[in-house]
Coordinates of C-alpha atoms in Angstrom, one line a residue:
M172 CA -32.8 -11.1 44.2
I173 CA -30.3 -9.6 46.5
N174 CA -30.4 -11.2 50.0
H175 CA -27.9 -9.7 52.4
D176 CA -28.1 -10.2 56.1
K177 CA -25.2 -8.9 58.1
R178 CA -24.9 -8.8 61.8
V179 CA -23.5 -5.8 63.7
L180 CA -20.0 -6.3 64.8
A181 CA -20.5 -4.5 68.1
V182 CA -18.6 -7.2 70.0
G183 CA -15.5 -5.7 68.4
V184 CA -15.8 -2.9 70.9
F185 CA -13.9 -5.1 73.3
A186 CA -11.1 -6.0 70.9
A187 CA -7.9 -4.5 72.1
G188 CA -7.0 -3.0 68.7
L189 CA -10.2 -1.0 68.4
I190 CA -10.2 0.3 71.9
S191 CA -6.5 1.3 71.7
S192 CA -7.4 3.4 68.6
V193 CA -10.0 5.5 70.5
S194 CA -9.1 8.0 73.2
F195 CA -10.3 6.9 76.5
A196 CA -13.1 9.0 78.1
S197 CA -13.0 10.1 81.6
A198 CA -14.9 8.2 84.3
T199 CA -18.4 9.3 85.1
E200 CA -18.6 11.7 88.0
Y201 CA -21.7 11.0 90.1
P202 CA -24.2 12.3 90.7
V203 CA -24.8 12.6 87.0
S204 CA -27.7 14.2 85.2
I205 CA -29.0 13.0 81.8
E206 CA -31.5 15.1 79.8
N207 CA -33.8 12.6 78.1
C208 CA -37.0 13.2 76.1
G209 CA -37.9 16.4 77.9
T210 CA -37.0 15.2 81.4
V211 CA -33.8 15.1 83.5
L212 CA -32.7 11.8 85.1
Q213 CA -30.3 11.9 87.9
F214 CA -28.1 8.9 89.1
D215 CA -26.0 8.9 92.2
A216 CA -24.2 5.7 91.1
A217 CA -24.2 3.3 88.2
P218 CA -27.4 1.2 88.3
E219 CA -26.9 -2.4 89.2
R220 CA -30.2 -3.6 87.8
V221 CA -31.9 -2.5 84.6
V222 CA -34.9 -3.9 82.7
S223 CA -34.6 -3.3 78.9
L224 CA -37.8 -3.1 76.8
G225 CA -36.9 -3.0 73.1
Q226 CA -34.4 -5.2 71.2
S227 CA -32.2 -2.4 70.0
T228 CA -31.8 -0.9 73.5
T229 CA -31.0 -4.4 74.8
E230 CA -28.4 -5.0 72.1
I231 CA -26.8 -1.6 72.9
L232 CA -26.5 -2.6 76.5
Y233 CA -24.9 -5.9 75.5
S234 CA -22.6 -4.1 73.1
L235 CA -21.4 -1.9 76.0
G236 CA -20.6 -5.0 78.0
L237 CA -23.5 -4.5 80.5
A238 CA -25.3 -7.8 80.1
D239 CA -24.7 -8.6 83.8
K240 CA -26.7 -5.5 84.7
V241 CA -29.7 -6.5 82.6
K242 CA -32.2 -8.3 84.8
G243 CA -35.0 -8.7 82.3
T244 CA -35.9 -8.0 78.7
G245 CA -39.0 -7.6 76.6
V246 CA -40.2 -6.5 73.1
W247 CA -38.2 -8.7 70.8
F248 CA -38.6 -8.6 67.0
G249 CA -36.2 -11.4 66.1
P250 CA -33.2 -13.4 67.2
V251 CA -30.5 -11.5 69.2
M252 CA -27.3 -10.7 67.4
D253 CA -25.2 -13.9 67.0
E254 CA -22.3 -12.6 69.2
F255 CA -24.7 -12.1 72.1
K256 CA -26.5 -15.5 72.0
D257 CA -24.7 -16.8 75.0
V258 CA -25.0 -13.7 77.3
N259 CA -28.7 -13.3 76.2
A260 CA -29.5 -16.9 77.2
S261 CA -28.6 -16.0 80.8
V262 CA -30.9 -12.9 80.9
P263 CA -34.5 -13.5 81.8
R264 CA -36.9 -12.8 79.0
L265 CA -40.0 -11.3 80.7
A266 CA -42.0 -11.5 77.4
D267 CA -41.5 -11.7 73.7
N268 CA -43.7 -8.6 73.4
D269 CA -45.0 -6.4 76.2
P270 CA -44.4 -7.7 79.8
G271 CA -46.9 -6.5 82.5
F272 CA -46.1 -3.6 84.8
E273 CA -45.9 -5.8 87.8
T274 CA -43.5 -8.2 86.1
V275 CA -41.1 -5.4 85.3
V276 CA -41.3 -4.0 88.8
A277 CA -40.7 -7.5 90.3
Q278 CA -37.2 -7.4 88.9
K279 CA -36.4 -4.5 91.3
P280 CA -34.9 -2.3 88.5
Q281 CA -32.9 0.8 89.3
L282 CA -33.5 1.8 85.7
V283 CA -36.0 0.9 83.0
A284 CA -34.6 1.5 79.5
T285 CA -37.2 1.6 76.7
Q286 CA -36.9 1.8 72.9
Y287 CA -40.4 3.1 72.3
Q288 CA -42.7 5.4 74.2
W289 CA -45.7 3.3 73.3
H290 CA -44.3 0.7 75.7
V291 CA -43.4 3.1 78.5
G292 CA -44.5 6.7 78.1
P293 CA -47.5 8.9 78.8
K294 CA -49.8 6.1 77.7
G295 CA -47.5 3.1 77.7
T296 CA -48.8 -0.4 77.2
V297 CA -46.4 -1.8 79.8
G298 CA -46.8 1.2 82.1
T299 CA -46.7 5.0 82.2
T300 CA -43.6 7.0 83.1
E301 CA -45.6 8.4 86.0
Q302 CA -46.3 4.9 87.4
F303 CA -42.6 4.1 87.4
N304 CA -41.7 7.5 88.8
E305 CA -44.1 6.9 91.7
L306 CA -41.8 3.9 92.6
S307 CA -38.7 6.0 92.1
I308 CA -37.7 4.0 89.1
P309 CA -36.2 6.2 86.4
V310 CA -37.2 5.6 82.8
Y311 CA -34.7 6.2 80.0
T312 CA -36.3 6.4 76.5
A313 CA -34.3 6.0 73.3
P314 CA -33.9 9.5 71.8
A315 CA -34.7 8.2 68.4
D316 CA -38.3 7.8 69.6
C317 CA -38.9 11.2 71.0
V318 CA -36.5 13.8 69.4
G319 CA -38.3 15.4 66.4
K320 CA -41.1 12.9 66.7
D321 CA -44.7 13.2 67.9
N322 CA -46.1 10.0 69.4
A323 CA -49.3 11.6 70.8
G324 CA -51.5 10.1 68.0
G325 CA -50.4 6.5 68.8
G326 CA -49.1 3.9 66.3
D327 CA -45.7 4.5 65.0
G328 CA -45.8 8.3 65.4
V329 CA -45.0 11.1 63.1
R330 CA -41.6 12.6 62.5
H331 CA -41.4 16.3 62.0
E332 CA -37.6 16.2 61.8
G333 CA -35.5 13.7 59.9
F334 CA -34.0 10.8 61.8
T335 CA -30.2 10.7 61.9
M336 CA -27.7 8.2 63.4
D337 CA -26.7 10.9 65.9
L338 CA -29.8 9.8 67.9
I339 CA -28.5 6.3 68.1
Y340 CA -25.1 7.6 69.1
R341 CA -26.7 9.8 71.7
E342 CA -28.4 6.7 73.2
I343 CA -25.1 4.8 73.3
S344 CA -23.3 7.8 74.9
D345 CA -26.1 8.4 77.5
L346 CA -26.1 4.7 78.6
A347 CA -22.4 4.6 78.6
Q348 CA -22.3 7.7 80.9
I349 CA -25.0 6.3 83.2
F350 CA -23.1 3.1 83.7
D351 CA -19.6 4.6 83.8
V352 CA -18.4 2.8 80.6
E353 CA -17.8 5.9 78.5
D354 CA -14.6 4.5 76.9
R355 CA -16.7 1.5 75.5
G356 CA -19.4 3.9 74.3
D357 CA -16.8 6.0 72.4
A358 CA -15.3 2.9 70.8
L359 CA -18.7 1.6 69.7
I360 CA -19.7 4.9 68.2
A361 CA -16.3 5.1 66.3
S362 CA -16.8 1.6 64.9
L363 CA -20.3 2.4 63.6
K364 CA -19.2 5.7 62.1
E365 CA -16.3 4.0 60.3
R366 CA -18.7 1.4 58.8
Q367 CA -21.0 4.1 57.6
E368 CA -18.2 6.1 55.9
S369 CA -17.0 2.9 54.2
S370 CA -20.4 2.3 52.7
L371 CA -20.7 5.9 51.5
A372 CA -17.3 5.6 49.9
R373 CA -18.3 2.4 48.1
V374 CA -21.5 4.0 46.7
T375 CA -19.7 7.1 45.5
A376 CA -17.1 4.9 43.8
S377 CA -19.9 3.0 42.0
G378 CA -20.9 6.2 40.1
H379 CA -24.6 5.5 40.6
D380 CA -27.0 8.3 39.5
N381 CA -30.7 8.9 40.2
V382 CA -31.5 5.5 41.9
S383 CA -34.9 5.3 43.6
A384 CA -36.2 2.8 46.2
V385 CA -39.2 1.9 48.4
F386 CA -38.9 0.1 51.7
W387 CA -41.7 -2.4 52.5
F388 CA -41.9 -3.3 56.2
S389 CA -45.1 -5.4 56.2
S390 CA -48.9 -5.3 55.5
P391 CA -52.0 -5.9 57.6
E392 CA -53.2 -8.2 54.8
I393 CA -51.0 -9.3 51.9
N394 CA -53.4 -7.8 49.3
S395 CA -53.9 -4.5 51.3
D396 CA -51.9 -1.3 51.1
P397 CA -48.4 -2.0 52.5
Y398 CA -46.6 -0.2 55.4
V399 CA -43.8 1.6 53.6
A400 CA -41.1 3.9 55.0
G401 CA -41.7 7.6 55.2
K402 CA -39.1 10.2 54.2
N403 CA -38.1 11.2 57.8
G404 CA -37.6 7.8 59.4
A405 CA -34.6 5.5 59.6
A406 CA -35.1 4.0 56.1
G407 CA -35.4 7.5 54.7
Y408 CA -32.0 8.3 56.4
I409 CA -30.4 5.2 54.8
A410 CA -31.6 6.3 51.4
G411 CA -30.6 9.9 51.8
K412 CA -27.1 9.1 53.1
L413 CA -26.5 6.9 50.0
G414 CA -28.0 9.4 47.6
V415 CA -31.0 7.1 46.8
R416 CA -34.4 8.7 46.4
N417 CA -37.1 7.3 48.6
I418 CA -40.3 7.5 46.5
I419 CA -42.5 7.9 49.6
D420 CA -42.9 11.6 50.6
S421 CA -44.6 11.3 54.0
N422 CA -43.8 12.5 57.5
E423 CA -45.5 9.3 59.0
E424 CA -43.0 6.7 60.2
W425 CA -44.7 3.8 58.3
P426 CA -47.6 5.1 56.2
T427 CA -49.8 2.8 54.1
V428 CA -49.5 3.5 50.4
G429 CA -51.4 1.7 47.6
W430 CA -49.5 -0.5 45.1
E431 CA -50.9 1.5 42.2
T432 CA -49.1 4.6 43.6
I433 CA -45.9 2.7 44.2
A434 CA -46.1 1.1 40.7
R435 CA -46.5 4.6 39.1
A436 CA -43.3 5.7 40.9
N437 CA -41.7 2.5 39.6
P438 CA -38.6 2.4 42.0
D439 CA -35.3 0.9 40.8
I440 CA -35.0 -1.1 44.1
I441 CA -37.6 -2.7 46.4
V442 CA -36.4 -3.4 49.9
I443 CA -38.5 -5.9 51.9
G444 CA -38.3 -6.4 55.6
K445 CA -37.2 -9.7 57.1
M446 CA -38.3 -10.3 60.7
G447 CA -38.9 -13.1 63.3
R448 CA -42.3 -11.9 64.4
R449 CA -45.5 -13.1 62.7
R450 CA -48.1 -10.5 63.6
F451 CA -49.2 -10.4 60.0
P452 CA -48.7 -12.9 57.2
A453 CA -46.6 -10.3 55.3
D454 CA -44.1 -10.3 58.2
D455 CA -42.6 -13.3 56.3
W456 CA -40.2 -11.9 53.7
Q457 CA -41.0 -14.9 51.4
V458 CA -44.7 -14.0 51.4
K459 CA -43.7 -10.5 50.3
M460 CA -41.5 -12.0 47.6
D461 CA -44.2 -14.2 46.3
F462 CA -46.7 -11.3 46.2
L463 CA -44.3 -9.1 44.2
K464 CA -43.8 -11.8 41.6
T465 CA -47.4 -12.8 41.2
D466 CA -49.5 -9.7 41.8
P467 CA -50.6 -8.2 38.4
V468 CA -49.6 -4.7 39.4
A469 CA -46.5 -5.2 41.5
S470 CA -45.0 -7.8 39.2
Q471 CA -44.7 -5.2 36.4
M472 CA -42.4 -2.9 38.3
K473 CA -38.9 -2.8 36.9
A474 CA -37.4 -3.7 40.3
V475 CA -39.3 -7.0 40.2
R476 CA -38.6 -7.7 36.5
N477 CA -34.9 -7.0 36.9
G478 CA -34.5 -8.9 40.2
N479 CA -33.6 -5.8 42.2
I480 CA -35.4 -6.9 45.4
V481 CA -33.4 -6.5 48.6
V482 CA -34.1 -8.6 51.7
M483 CA -33.2 -6.5 54.7
D484 CA -33.4 -7.3 58.4
A485 CA -36.5 -5.2 59.4
Q486 CA -34.6 -3.8 62.4
S487 CA -32.0 -2.4 60.0
M488 CA -34.6 -0.2 58.5
D489 CA -35.8 1.0 61.9
P490 CA -34.0 3.5 64.2
T491 CA -31.8 0.9 65.9
I492 CA -28.2 0.0 66.3
R493 CA -28.6 -2.4 63.3
L494 CA -29.3 0.5 61.0
I495 CA -25.6 0.5 59.9
N496 CA -26.3 -3.0 58.6
G497 CA -29.1 -1.5 56.5
I498 CA -26.7 1.1 55.1
E499 CA -24.3 -1.7 54.1
T500 CA -27.1 -3.8 52.6
L501 CA -28.5 -1.0 50.4
A502 CA -25.0 0.2 49.4
E503 CA -24.2 -3.3 48.1
A504 CA -27.5 -3.2 46.2
V505 CA -26.7 0.1 44.6
E506 CA -23.3 -1.2 43.6
R507 CA -24.8 -4.2 41.9
L508 CA -27.4 -2.0 40.1
S509 CA -24.7 0.3 38.9
A510 CA -22.6 -2.5 37.7
S511 CA -25.5 -4.0 35.7
N512 CA -26.3 -0.8 33.9

């Protein structure tokens, strides 16, 4: 078993050496207009109060040094990054999952930043974009959840275009511009790009060839068809960047696929999601591991027999700032697989 759980080193953005290596961006000139998910948001000054709904968006704001502007958070999937434990402890958590519309509005936000449209969007569970607009509260949505993606059908949506890290970089850049911290945004993006290129170089040096993988997020019931990563989502991006073939050929973000189908494809590596939430029993990575080793079908796959099961932070296989961790985790798994062959 390969168990690799790295934390994003975004706090390094504020290290003098890193910042000095990045050219400083010019200050934001207000009013500033930001095109976001088909709408244009205008800001006459940097917001002083923001509510963040979605752990990745919250961690991006923290990474940009904006924790003092965050007046409430919601939609958490696991513990905050280690380097932000102290600052996060001082920020009100409105709900682990979806806070109510009134609760969000009570924080008097000058901006609501959301990771997913199914929380705030045309039919948001927290509130609709229109509801917030009626109160003159702008809503910024992570580009990763709307660019090249259709959320009209509900659920996790369908991607018609492949996800790329450029969408995360765009979110970082947009938020940095809105809050007039563009130098920090540039430094953070440079750090993430450097880590990705380092992982690609390691995999290239390993000389791997024709490695396949499947990414198992969770399952509604442990014996039912699992939610696995489609080809156009974040996990598909990780695989593609590293030259690994994702055995699931679907535009859905997280389609359900039967174990018999997965077993026939017989991937070299199985990636299982590790998360703090417990919506389903299979959210627990150890439950997944036990299933793989005892199920009569799954246990016969070569990845299980050879111990090529990778435990990955579930947020690292989703379109989040932690995706770079996922690239590093899979790169190490490919290196080990290549070394053993």
